[in-house]
mmCIF file of C-alpha atoms in Angstrom:
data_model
loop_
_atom_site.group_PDB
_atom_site.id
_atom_site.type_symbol
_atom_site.label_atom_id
_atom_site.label_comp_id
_atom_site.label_asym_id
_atom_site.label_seq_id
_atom_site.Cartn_x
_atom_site.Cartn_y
_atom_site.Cartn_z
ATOM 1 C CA UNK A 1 130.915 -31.747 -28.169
ATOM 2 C CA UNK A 2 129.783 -34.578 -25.546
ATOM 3 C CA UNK A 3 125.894 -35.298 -26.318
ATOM 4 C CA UNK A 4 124.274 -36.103 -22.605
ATOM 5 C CA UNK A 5 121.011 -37.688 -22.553
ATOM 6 C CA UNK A 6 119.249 -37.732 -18.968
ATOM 7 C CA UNK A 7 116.299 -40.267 -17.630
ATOM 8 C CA UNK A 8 114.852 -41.458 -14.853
ATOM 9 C CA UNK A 9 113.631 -38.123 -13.604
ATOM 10 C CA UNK A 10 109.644 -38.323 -12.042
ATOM 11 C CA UNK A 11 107.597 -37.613 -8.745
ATOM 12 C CA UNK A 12 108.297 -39.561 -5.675
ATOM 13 C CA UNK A 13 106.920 -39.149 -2.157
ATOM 14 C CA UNK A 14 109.253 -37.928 0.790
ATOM 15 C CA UNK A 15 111.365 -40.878 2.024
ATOM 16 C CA UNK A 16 111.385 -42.389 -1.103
ATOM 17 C CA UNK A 17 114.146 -43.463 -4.269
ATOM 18 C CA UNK A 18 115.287 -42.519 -7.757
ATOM 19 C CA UNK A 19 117.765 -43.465 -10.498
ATOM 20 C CA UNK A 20 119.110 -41.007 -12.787
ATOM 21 C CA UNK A 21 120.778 -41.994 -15.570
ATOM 22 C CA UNK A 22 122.801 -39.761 -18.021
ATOM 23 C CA UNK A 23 124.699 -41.652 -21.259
ATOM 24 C CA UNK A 24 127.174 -40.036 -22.925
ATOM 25 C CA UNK A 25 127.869 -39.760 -26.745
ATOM 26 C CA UNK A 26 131.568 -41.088 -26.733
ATOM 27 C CA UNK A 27 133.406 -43.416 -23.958
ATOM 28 C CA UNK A 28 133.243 -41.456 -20.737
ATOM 29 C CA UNK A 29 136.993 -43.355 -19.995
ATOM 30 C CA UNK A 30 138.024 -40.017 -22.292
ATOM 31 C CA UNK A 31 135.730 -37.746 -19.887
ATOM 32 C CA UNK A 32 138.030 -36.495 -16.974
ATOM 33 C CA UNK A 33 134.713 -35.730 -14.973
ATOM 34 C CA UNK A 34 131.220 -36.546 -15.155
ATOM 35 C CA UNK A 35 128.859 -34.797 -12.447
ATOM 36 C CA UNK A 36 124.843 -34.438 -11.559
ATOM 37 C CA UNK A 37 124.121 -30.292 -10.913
ATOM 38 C CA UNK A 38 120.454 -29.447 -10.016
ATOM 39 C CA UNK A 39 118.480 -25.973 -10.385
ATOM 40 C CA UNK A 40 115.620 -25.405 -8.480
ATOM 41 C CA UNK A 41 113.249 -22.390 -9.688
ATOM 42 C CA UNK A 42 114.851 -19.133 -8.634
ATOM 43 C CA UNK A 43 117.828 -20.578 -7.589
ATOM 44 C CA UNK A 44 121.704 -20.980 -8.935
ATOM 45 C CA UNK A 45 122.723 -24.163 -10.656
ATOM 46 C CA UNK A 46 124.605 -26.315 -7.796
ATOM 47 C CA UNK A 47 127.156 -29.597 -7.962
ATOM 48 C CA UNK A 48 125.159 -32.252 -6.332
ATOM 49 C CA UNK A 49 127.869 -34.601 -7.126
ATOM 50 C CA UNK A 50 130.646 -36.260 -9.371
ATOM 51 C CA UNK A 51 132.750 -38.842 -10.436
ATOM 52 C CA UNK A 52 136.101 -38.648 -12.283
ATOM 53 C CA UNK A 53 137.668 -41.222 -14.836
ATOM 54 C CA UNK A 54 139.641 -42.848 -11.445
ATOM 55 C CA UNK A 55 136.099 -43.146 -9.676
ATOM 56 C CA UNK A 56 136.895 -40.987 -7.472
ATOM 57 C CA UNK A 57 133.449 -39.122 -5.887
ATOM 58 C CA UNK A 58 132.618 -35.962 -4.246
ATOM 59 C CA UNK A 59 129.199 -34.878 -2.675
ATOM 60 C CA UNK A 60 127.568 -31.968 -1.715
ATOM 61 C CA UNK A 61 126.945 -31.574 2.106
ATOM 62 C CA UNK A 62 123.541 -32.209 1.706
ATOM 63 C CA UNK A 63 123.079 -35.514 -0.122
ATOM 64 C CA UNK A 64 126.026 -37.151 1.715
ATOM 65 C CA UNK A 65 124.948 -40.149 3.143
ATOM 66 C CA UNK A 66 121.546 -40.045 0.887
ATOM 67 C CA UNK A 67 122.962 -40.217 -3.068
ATOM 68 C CA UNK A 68 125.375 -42.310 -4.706
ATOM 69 C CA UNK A 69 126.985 -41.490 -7.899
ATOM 70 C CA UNK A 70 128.194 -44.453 -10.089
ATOM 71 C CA UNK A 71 130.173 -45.024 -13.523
ATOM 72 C CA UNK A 72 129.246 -47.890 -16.058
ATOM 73 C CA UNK A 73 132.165 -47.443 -18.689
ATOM 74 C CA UNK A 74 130.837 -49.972 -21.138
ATOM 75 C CA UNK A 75 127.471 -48.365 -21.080
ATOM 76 C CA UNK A 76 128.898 -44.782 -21.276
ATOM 77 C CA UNK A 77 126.569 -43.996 -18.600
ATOM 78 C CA UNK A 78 126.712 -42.420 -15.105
ATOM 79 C CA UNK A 79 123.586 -42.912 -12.486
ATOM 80 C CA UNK A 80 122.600 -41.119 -9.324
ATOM 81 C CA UNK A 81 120.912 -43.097 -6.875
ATOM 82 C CA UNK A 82 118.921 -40.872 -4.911
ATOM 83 C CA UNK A 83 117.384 -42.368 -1.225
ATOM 84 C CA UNK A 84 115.739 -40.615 1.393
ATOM 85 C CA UNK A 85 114.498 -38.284 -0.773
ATOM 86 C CA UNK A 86 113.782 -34.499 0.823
ATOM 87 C CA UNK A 87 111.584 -31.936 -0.574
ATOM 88 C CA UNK A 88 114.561 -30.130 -1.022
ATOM 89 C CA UNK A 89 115.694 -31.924 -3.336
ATOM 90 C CA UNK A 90 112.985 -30.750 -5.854
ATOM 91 C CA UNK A 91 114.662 -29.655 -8.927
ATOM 92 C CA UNK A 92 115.690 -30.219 -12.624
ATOM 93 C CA UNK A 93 118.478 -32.544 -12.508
ATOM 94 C CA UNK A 94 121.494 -31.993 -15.015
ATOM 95 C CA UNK A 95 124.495 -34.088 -16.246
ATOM 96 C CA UNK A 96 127.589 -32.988 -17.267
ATOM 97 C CA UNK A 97 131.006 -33.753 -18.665
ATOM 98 C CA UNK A 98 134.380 -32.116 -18.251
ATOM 99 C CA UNK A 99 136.961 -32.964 -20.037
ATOM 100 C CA UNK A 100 140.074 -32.096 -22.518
ATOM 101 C CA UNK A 101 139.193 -29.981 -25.527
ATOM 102 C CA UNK A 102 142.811 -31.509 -27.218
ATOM 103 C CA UNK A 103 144.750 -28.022 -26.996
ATOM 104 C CA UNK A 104 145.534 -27.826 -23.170
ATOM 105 C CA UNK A 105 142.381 -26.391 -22.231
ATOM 106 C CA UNK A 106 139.217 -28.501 -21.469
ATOM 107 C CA UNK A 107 135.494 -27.763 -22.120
ATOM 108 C CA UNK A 108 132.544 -28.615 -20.714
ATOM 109 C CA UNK A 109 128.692 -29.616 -21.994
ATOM 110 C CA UNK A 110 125.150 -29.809 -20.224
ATOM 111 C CA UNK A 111 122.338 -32.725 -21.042
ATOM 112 C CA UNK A 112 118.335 -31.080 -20.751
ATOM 113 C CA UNK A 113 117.991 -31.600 -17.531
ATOM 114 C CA UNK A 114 115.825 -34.042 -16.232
ATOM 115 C CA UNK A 115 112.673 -33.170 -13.433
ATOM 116 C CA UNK A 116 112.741 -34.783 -9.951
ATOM 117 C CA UNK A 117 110.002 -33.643 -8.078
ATOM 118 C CA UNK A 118 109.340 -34.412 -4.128
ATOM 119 C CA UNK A 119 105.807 -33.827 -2.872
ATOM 120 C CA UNK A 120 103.522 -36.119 -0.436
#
């Protein structure tokens, strides 16, 4: 099992910026994919966006142009920059990591989640 610790999570007006930060419990060079899902009350759990161990990104429709996902390998951390932030974007904000489980299959674990809320 991966242990992923969330921060940065908070209130912020319309318009404005956050940084999430997730840090793994082991090198995330060994994670095939790291990723940021949100939940919003009521709702399925949706990719919002991820990174793989190549860097390679992919973004949901409607944060593209708006968040950035980055890797720090030596820090064992991922971060989602989050600008132009949209009430819609109100939700708890989870990490996770795919990856090999060692026998040809792969596995995947969750953080807490982490609270972004958008209000004026």
């Amino acid at each position: 099992q991966v242990q992923l610790v969330e921060s940065g999570g908070g209130l912020v007006q319309p318009g404005g910026s956050l940084r999430l930060s997730c840090t793994a419990s082991r090198s995330i060079s060994s994670i095939n994919i790291m990723g940021w899902f949100r939940q919003a009350p009521g709702k399925q759990r949706d990719l919002v966006a991820s990174i793989t161990s190549a860097g390679n990104t992919n973004y949901a429709d409607s944060v593209k142009g708006r968040f950035t996902i980055s890797r720090d390998n030596a820090k064992n951390t991922i971060h989602l920059q989050m600008n132009s932030l949209k009430f819609e974007d109100t939700s708890v904000y989870y990490c996770n990591a795919w990856y090999s489980d060692g026998r040809g299959g792969y596995v995947g674990d969750w953080g807490q989640g982490t609270q972004v809320t958008v209000s004026s």
